[in-house]
mmCIF file of C-alpha atoms in Angstrom:
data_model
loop_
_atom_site.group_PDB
_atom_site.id
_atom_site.type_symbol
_atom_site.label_atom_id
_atom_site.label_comp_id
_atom_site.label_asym_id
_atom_site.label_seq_id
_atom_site.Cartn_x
_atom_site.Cartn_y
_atom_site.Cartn_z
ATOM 1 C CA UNK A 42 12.218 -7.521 0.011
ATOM 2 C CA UNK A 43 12.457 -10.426 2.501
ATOM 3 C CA UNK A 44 9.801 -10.287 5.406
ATOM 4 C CA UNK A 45 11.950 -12.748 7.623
ATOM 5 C CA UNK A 46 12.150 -11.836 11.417
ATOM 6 C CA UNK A 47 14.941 -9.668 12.233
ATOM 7 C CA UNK A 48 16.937 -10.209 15.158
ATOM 8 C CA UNK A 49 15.329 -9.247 18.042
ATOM 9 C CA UNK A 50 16.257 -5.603 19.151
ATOM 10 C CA UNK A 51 16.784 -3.830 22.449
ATOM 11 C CA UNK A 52 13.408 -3.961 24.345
ATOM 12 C CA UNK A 53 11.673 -0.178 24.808
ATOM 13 C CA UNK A 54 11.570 1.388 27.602
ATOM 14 C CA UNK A 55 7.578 1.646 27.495
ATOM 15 C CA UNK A 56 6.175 -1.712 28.892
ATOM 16 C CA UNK A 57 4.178 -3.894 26.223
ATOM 17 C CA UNK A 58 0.427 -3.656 26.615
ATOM 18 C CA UNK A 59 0.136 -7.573 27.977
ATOM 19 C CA UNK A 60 2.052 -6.214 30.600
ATOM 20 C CA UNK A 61 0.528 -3.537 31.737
ATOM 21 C CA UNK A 62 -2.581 -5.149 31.454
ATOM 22 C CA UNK A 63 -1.414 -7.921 33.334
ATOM 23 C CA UNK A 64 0.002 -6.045 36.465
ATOM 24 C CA UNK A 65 -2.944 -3.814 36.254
ATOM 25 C CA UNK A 66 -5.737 -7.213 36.841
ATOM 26 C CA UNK A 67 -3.563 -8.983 39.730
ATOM 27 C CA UNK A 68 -3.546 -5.326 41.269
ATOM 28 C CA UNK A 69 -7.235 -5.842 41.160
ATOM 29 C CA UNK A 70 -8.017 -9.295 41.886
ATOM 30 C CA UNK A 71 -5.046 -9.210 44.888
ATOM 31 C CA UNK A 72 -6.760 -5.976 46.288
ATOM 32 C CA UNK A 73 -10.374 -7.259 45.722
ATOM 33 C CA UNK A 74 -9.213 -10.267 48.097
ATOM 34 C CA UNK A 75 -7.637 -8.715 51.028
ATOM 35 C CA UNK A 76 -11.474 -7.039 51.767
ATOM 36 C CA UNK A 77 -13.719 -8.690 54.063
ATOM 37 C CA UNK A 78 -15.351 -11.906 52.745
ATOM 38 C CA UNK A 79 -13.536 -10.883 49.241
ATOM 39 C CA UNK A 80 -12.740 -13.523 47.221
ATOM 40 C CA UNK A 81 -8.783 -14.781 46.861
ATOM 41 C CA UNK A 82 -7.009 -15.059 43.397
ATOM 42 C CA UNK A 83 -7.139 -18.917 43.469
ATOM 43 C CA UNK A 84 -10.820 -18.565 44.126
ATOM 44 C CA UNK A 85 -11.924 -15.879 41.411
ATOM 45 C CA UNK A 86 -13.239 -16.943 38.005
ATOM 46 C CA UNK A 87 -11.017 -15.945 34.980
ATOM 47 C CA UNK A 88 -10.629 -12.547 33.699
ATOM 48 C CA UNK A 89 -11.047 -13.583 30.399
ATOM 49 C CA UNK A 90 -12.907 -10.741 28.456
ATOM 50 C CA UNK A 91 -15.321 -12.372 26.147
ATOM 51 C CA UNK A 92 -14.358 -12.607 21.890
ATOM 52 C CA UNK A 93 -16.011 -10.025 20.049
ATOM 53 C CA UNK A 94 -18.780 -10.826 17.790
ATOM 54 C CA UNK A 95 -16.799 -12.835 14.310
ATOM 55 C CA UNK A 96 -13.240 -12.912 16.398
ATOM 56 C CA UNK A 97 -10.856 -14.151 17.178
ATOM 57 C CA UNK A 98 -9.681 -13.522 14.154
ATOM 58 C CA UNK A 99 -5.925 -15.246 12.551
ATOM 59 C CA UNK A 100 -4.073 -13.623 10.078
ATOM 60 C CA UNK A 101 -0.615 -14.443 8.468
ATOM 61 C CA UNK A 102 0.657 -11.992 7.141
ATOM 62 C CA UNK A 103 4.506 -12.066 5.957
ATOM 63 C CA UNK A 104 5.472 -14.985 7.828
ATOM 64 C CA UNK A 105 3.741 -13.106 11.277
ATOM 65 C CA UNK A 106 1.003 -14.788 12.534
ATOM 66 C CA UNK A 107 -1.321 -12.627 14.376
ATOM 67 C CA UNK A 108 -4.746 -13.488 16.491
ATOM 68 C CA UNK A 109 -7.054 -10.680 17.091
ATOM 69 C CA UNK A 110 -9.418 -11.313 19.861
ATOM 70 C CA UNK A 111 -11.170 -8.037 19.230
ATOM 71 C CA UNK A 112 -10.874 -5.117 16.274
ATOM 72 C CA UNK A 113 -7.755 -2.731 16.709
ATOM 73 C CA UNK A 114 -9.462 1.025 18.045
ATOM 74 C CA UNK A 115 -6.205 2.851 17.443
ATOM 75 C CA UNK A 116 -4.656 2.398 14.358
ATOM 76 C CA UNK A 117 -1.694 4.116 12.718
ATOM 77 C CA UNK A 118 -0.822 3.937 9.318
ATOM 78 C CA UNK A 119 2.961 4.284 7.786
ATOM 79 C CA UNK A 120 2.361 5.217 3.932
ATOM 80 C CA UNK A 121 -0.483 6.934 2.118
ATOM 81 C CA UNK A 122 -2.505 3.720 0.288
ATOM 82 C CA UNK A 123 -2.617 1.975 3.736
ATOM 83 C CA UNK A 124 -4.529 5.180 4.981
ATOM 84 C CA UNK A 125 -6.638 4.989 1.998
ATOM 85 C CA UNK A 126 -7.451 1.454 2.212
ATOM 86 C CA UNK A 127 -8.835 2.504 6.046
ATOM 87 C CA UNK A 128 -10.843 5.486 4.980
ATOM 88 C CA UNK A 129 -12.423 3.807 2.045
ATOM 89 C CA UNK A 130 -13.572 0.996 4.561
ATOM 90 C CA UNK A 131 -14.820 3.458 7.067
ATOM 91 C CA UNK A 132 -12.480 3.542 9.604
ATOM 92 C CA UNK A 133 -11.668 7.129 10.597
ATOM 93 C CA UNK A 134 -12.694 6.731 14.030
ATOM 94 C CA UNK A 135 -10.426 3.985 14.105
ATOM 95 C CA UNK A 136 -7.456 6.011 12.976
ATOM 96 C CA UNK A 137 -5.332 7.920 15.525
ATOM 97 C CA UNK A 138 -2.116 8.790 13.544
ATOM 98 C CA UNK A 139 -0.854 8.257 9.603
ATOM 99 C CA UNK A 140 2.224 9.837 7.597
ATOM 100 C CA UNK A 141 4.085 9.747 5.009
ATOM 101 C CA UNK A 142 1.578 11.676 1.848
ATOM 102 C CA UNK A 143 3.472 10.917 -1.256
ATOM 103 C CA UNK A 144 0.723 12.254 -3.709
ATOM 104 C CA UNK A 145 -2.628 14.226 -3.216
ATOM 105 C CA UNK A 146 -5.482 12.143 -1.741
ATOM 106 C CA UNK A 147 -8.506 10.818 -3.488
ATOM 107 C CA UNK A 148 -10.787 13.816 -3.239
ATOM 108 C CA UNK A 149 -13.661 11.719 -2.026
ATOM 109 C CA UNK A 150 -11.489 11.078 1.069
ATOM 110 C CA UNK A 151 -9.297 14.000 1.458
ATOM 111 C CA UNK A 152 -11.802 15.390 4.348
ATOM 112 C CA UNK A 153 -11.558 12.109 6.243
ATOM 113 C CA UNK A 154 -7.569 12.305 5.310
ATOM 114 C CA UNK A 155 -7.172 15.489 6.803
ATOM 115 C CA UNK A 156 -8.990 15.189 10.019
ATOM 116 C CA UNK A 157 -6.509 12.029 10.583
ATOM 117 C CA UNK A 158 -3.284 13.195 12.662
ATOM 118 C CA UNK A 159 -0.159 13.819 10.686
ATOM 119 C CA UNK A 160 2.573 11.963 12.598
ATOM 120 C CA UNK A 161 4.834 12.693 10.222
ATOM 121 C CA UNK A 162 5.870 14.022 6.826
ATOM 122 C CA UNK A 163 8.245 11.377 5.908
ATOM 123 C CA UNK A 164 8.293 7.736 8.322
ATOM 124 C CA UNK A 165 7.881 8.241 11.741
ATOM 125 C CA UNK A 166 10.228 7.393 14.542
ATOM 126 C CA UNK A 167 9.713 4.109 16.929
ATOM 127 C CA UNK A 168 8.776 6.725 19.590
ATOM 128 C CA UNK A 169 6.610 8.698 17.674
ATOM 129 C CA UNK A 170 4.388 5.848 16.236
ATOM 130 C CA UNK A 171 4.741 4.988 20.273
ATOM 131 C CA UNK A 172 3.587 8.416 21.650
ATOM 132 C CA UNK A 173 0.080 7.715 19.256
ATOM 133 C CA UNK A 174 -0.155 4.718 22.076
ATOM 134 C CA UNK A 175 -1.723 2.541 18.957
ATOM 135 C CA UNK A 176 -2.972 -1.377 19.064
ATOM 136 C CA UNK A 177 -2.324 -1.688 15.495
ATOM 137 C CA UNK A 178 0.568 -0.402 12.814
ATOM 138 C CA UNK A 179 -0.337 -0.785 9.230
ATOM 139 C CA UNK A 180 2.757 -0.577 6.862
ATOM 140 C CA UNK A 181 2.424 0.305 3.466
ATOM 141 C CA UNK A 182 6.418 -0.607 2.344
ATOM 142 C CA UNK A 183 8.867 -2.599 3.599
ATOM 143 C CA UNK A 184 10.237 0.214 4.621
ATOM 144 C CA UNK A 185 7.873 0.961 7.402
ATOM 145 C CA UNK A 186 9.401 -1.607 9.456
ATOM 146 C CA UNK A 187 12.749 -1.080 8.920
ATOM 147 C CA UNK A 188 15.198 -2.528 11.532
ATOM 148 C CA UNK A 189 17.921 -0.093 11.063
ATOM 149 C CA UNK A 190 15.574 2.604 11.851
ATOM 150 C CA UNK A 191 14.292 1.216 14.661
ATOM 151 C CA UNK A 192 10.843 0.172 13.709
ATOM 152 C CA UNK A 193 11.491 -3.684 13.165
ATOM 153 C CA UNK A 194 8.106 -5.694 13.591
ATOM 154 C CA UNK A 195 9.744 -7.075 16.276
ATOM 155 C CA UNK A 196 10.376 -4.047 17.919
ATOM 156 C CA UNK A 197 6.736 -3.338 18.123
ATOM 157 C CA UNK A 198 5.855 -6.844 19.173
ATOM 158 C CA UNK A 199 7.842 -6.189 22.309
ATOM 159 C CA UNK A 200 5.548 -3.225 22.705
ATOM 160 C CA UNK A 201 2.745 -4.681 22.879
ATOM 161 C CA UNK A 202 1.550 -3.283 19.562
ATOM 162 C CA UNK A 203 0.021 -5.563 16.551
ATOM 163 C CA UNK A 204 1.334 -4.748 12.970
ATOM 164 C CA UNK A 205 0.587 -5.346 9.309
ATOM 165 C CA UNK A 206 2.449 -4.939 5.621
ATOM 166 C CA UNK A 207 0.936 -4.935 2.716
ATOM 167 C CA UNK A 208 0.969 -7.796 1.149
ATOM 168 C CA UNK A 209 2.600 -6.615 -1.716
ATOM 169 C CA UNK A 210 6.334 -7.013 0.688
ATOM 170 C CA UNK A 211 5.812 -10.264 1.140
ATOM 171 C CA UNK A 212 7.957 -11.438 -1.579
ATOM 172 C CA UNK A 213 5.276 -13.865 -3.063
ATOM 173 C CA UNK A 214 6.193 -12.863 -6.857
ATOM 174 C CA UNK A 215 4.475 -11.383 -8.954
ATOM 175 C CA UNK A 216 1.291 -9.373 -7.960
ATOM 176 C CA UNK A 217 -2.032 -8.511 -9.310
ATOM 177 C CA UNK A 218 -5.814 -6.945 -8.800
ATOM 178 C CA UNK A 219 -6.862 -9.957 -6.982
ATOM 179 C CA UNK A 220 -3.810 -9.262 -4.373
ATOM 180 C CA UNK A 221 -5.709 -5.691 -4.008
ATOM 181 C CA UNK A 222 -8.988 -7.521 -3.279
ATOM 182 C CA UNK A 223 -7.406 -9.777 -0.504
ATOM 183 C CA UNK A 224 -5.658 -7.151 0.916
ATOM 184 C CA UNK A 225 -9.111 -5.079 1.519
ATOM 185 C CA UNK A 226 -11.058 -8.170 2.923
ATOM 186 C CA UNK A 227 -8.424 -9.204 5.096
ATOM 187 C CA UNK A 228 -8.418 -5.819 6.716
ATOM 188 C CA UNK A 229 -12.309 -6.080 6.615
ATOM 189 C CA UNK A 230 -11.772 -9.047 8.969
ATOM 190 C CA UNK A 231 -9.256 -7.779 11.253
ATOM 191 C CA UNK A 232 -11.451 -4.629 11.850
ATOM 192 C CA UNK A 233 -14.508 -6.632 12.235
ATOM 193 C CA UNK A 234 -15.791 -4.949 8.885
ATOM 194 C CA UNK A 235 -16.403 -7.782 6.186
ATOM 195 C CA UNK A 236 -19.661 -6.389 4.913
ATOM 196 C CA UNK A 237 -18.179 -3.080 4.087
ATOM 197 C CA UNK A 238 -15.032 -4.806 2.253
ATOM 198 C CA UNK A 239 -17.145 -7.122 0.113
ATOM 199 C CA UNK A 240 -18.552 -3.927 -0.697
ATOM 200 C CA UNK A 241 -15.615 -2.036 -1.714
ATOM 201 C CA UNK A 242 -14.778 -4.871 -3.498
ATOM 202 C CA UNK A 243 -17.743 -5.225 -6.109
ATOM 203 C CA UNK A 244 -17.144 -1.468 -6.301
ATOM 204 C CA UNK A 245 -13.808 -1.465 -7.218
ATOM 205 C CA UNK A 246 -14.335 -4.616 -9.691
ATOM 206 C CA UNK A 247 -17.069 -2.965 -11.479
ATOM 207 C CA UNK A 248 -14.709 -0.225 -12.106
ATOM 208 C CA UNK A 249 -12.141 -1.923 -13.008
ATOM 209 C CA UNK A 250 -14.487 -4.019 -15.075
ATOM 210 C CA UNK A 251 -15.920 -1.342 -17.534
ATOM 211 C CA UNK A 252 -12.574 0.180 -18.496
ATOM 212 C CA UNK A 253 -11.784 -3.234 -19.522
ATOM 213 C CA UNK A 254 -14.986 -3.608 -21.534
ATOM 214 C CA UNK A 255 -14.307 -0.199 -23.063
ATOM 215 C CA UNK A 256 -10.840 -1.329 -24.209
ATOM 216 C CA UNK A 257 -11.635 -4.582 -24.932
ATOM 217 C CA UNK A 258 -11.355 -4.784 -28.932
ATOM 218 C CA UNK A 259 -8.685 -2.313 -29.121
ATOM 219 C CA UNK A 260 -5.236 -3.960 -30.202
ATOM 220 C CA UNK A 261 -2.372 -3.846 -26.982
ATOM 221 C CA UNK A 262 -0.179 -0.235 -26.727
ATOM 222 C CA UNK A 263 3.367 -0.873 -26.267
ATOM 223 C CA UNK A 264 3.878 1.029 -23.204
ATOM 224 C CA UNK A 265 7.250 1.952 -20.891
ATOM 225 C CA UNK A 266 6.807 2.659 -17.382
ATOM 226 C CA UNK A 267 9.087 5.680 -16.353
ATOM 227 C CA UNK A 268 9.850 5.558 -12.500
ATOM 228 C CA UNK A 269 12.678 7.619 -11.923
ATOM 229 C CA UNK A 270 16.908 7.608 -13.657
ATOM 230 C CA UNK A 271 19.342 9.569 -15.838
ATOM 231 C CA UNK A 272 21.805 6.835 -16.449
ATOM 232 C CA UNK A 273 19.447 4.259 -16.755
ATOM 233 C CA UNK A 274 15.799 3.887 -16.365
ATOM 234 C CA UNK A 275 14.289 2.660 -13.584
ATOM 235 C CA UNK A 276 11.200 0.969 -14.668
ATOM 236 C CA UNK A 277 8.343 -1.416 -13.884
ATOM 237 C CA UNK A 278 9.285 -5.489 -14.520
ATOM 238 C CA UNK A 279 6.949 -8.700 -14.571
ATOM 239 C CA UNK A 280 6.161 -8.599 -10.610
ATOM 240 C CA UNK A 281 5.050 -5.474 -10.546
ATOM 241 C CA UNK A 282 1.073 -4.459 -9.928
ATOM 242 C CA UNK A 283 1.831 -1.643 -12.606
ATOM 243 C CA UNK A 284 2.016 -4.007 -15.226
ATOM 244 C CA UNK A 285 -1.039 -5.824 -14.740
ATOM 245 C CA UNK A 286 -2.408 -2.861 -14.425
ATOM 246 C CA UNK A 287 -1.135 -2.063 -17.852
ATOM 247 C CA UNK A 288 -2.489 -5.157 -19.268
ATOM 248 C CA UNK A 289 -5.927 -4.605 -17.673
ATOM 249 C CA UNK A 290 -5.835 -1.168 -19.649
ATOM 250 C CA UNK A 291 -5.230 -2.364 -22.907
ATOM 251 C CA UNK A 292 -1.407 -2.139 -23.277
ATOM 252 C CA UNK A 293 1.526 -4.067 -23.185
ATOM 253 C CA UNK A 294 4.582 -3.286 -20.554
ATOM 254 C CA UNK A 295 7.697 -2.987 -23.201
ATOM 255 C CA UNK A 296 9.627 -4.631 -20.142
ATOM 256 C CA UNK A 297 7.053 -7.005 -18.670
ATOM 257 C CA UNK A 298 10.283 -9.604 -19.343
ATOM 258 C CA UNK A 299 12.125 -8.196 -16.100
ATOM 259 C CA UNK A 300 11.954 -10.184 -13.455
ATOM 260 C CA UNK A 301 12.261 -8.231 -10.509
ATOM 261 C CA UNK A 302 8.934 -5.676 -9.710
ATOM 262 C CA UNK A 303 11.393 -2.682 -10.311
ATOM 263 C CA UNK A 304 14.905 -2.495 -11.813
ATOM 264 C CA UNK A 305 17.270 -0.618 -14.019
ATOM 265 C CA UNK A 306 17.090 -0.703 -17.839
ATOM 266 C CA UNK A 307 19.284 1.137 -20.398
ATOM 267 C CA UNK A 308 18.068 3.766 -22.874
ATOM 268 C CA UNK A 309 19.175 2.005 -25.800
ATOM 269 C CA UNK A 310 17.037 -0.860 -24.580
ATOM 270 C CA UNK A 311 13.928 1.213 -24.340
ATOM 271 C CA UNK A 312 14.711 2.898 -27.854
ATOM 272 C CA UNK A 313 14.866 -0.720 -29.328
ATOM 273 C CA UNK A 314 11.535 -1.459 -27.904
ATOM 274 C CA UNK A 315 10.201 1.163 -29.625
ATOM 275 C CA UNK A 316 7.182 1.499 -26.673
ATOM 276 C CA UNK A 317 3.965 4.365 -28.544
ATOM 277 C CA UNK A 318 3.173 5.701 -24.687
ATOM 278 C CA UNK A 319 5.123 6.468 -21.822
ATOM 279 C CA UNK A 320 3.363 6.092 -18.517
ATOM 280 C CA UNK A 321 5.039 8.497 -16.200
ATOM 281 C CA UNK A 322 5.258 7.980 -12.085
ATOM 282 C CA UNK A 323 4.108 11.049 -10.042
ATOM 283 C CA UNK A 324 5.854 11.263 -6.731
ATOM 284 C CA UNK A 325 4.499 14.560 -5.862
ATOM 285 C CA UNK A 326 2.289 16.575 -8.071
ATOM 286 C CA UNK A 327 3.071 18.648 -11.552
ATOM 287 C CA UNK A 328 6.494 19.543 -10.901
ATOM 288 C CA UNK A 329 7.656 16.043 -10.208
ATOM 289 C CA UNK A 330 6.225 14.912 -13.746
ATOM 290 C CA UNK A 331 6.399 18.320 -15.861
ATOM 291 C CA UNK A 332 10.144 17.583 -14.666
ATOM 292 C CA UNK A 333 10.409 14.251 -16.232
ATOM 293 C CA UNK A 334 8.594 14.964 -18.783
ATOM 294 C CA UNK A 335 11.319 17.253 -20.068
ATOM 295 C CA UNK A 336 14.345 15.191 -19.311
ATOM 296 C CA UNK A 337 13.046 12.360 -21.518
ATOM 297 C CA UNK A 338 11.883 15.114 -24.424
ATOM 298 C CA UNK A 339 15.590 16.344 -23.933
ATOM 299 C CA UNK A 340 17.034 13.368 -24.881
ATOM 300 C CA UNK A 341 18.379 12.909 -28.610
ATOM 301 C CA UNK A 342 18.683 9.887 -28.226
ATOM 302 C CA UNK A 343 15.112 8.755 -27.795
ATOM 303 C CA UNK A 344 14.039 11.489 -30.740
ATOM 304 C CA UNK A 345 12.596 8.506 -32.947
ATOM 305 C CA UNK A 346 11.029 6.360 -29.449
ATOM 306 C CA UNK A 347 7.250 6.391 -31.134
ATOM 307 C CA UNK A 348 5.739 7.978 -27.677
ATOM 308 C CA UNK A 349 8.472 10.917 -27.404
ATOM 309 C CA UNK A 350 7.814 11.769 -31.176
ATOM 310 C CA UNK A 351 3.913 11.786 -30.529
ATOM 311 C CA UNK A 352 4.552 13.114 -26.725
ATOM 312 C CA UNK A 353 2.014 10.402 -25.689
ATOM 313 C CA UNK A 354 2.237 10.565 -21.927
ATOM 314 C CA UNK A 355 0.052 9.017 -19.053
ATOM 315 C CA UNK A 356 0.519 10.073 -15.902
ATOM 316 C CA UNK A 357 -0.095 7.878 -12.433
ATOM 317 C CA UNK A 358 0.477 8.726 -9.150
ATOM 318 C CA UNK A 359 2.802 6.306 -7.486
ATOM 319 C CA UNK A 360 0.600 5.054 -4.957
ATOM 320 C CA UNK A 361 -1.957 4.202 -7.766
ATOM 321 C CA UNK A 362 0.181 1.050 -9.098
ATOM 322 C CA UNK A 363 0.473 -0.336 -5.287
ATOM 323 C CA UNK A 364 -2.006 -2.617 -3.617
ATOM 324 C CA UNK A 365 -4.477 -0.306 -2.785
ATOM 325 C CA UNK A 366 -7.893 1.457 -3.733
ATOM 326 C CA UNK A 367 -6.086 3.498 -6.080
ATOM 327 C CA UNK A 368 -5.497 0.575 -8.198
ATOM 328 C CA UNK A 369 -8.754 0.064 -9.701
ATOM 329 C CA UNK A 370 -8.305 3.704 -10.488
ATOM 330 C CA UNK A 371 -5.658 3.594 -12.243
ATOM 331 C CA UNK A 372 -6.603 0.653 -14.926
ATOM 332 C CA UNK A 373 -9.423 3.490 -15.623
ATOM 333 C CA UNK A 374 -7.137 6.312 -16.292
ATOM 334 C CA UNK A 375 -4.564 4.295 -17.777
ATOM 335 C CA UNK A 376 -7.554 2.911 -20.543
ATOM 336 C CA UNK A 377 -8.208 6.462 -20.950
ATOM 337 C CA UNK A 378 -4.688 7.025 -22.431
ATOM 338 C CA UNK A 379 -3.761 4.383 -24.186
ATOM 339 C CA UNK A 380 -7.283 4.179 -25.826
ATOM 340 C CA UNK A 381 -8.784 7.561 -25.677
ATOM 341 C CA UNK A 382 -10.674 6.820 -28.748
ATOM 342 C CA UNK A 383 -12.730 4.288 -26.461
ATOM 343 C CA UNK A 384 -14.162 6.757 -24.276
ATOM 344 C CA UNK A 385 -15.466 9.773 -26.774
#
């Protein structure tokens, strides 16, 4: 999706921050200089609060480019993996609102996760991210700053509020594990929190690492990435995370020749590609993939597709195969399945 400016909307009715801020220091300095021997505005020295230690800090990010001159201390998040990302750099205190859960949280984080304010089940309103009174709006899709919603970039902007989208929106082509390891260090930076991203970093590549070891002399699975469709599948293409993610595993996406990240496919296309496992998107625990699951046993017309024959399903969450800590994750679990015979 396109990350260009949108027009500019109507202006809220809640002042931006620079504003405020502003009215609220010539209040002072204009009060401060009416008392006797105060000094006057032309005479007092610039309110100017001093950089915090590392900042200012410049990011572009989408085509918005942003200077922090200090961390953000109230942060709200607009998608799961963006949440995730926070938590597994420490953040919690920093965190004053998230939404949207679309699968169940790493368990090492789900305390931290749940002691994070639930905003809202689905994407919150403009006034509702508003109400949090947050510095800084991290957007996990496109989606969480969409215009004809009301939450435009923009819109925030106007409010005085800072925002982010992961990187994965900004329409740069295809993406891959080194997009995951940007994304964490350049929210290390904006948080003032380097150390701990280099951290999570080596963590997450020594993870990723050893499953890749493990599968390393096993020959590539043809694999078919099952998103979602009846009349069509919707599946994973060349730009997608999910296939590198494949590749990293020890498999081979069937449809790695798409070009967009996601699109359509027919069924006789994936029966002529003949894929030996089906990696199946959960959007929201067993039910969601038990569900698939059936529909594509059900169909007679993939009866002879090698992985429906065998049943040789994988299952990954959704937010696993986006630019998050869940991707490192997933190249483990994914290795698992396509090459279980690595890991007796």
């Amino acid at each position: 999706m396109s990350c260009r400016r949108s027009p500019r909307p109507a202006r809220s009715r809640r002042p931006p921050r620079a504003v405020v801020a502003a009215v609220a220091l010539s209040l002072t300095l204009l009060t401060a200089g009416c008392g006797a021997g105060g000094a006057s505005v032309a005479d007092a020295p610039h309110a100017t609060a001093s950089p915090a230690e590392g900042f200012p800090v410049t990011v572009d990010n989408c085509g918005v480019r942003t200077t922090y001159r200090e961390p953000p201390s109230r942060a709200v998040t607009i998608h799961q993996h963006p949440a995730e990302l926070m938590l597994s750099l420490g953040l919690k205190d920093r965190m004053v609102g998230t939404s949207f859960p679309d699968s169940a949280v790493l368990p090492e984080l789900r305390k931290d996760y749940a002691s994070v304010p639930q905003l809202a089940r689905k994407a919150p309103s403009f006034e509702t991210v508003l109400d949090a009174d947050p510095d800084f709006v991290y957007g996990g899709y496109a989606s969480a700053f969409a215009e004809h919603e009301g939450r435009s970039r923009e819109a925030f902007a106007d409010a005085g509020i800072n925002t982010y989208l992961n990187r994965e929106y900004c329409g740069k082509g295809r993406v891959t594990m080194e997009d995951t390891y940007e994304e964490i260090r350049t929210i290390g930076r904006v948080f003032g929190v380097s150390d701990r991203a280099e951290r999570l970093v080596a963590r997450l590549r020594g993870r990723v690492g050893k499953a890749v070891t493990a599968v390393r002399c096993r020959p590539d699975v043809p694999v078919f990435v099952y998103d979602s469709g009846d009349k069509a599948a919707f599946t994973a293409g060349r730009g997608s995370l999910g296939t590198e993610l494949i590749r990293l595993a020890g498999g081979r996406n069937v449809f790695g020749d798409l070009d967009d990240v996601f699109g359509d496919v027919s069924w006789e296309q994936v029966v002529a590609r003949r894929p030996e496992v089906i990696v199946v998107h959960d959007y929201g625990g067993a039910r969601d993939v038990e569900r698939k699951k059936a529909f594509l046993l059900s169909r007679p017309a993939l009866a002879d597709v090698p992985a429906i024959r065998n049943k040789r399903f994988v299952t990954v969450p959704l937010t696993a195969t986006l630019v998050g800590v869940r991707s490192a994750y997933a190249v483990e679990d994914l290795a698992r399945g396509l090459h279980p015979e690595s890991f007796r």
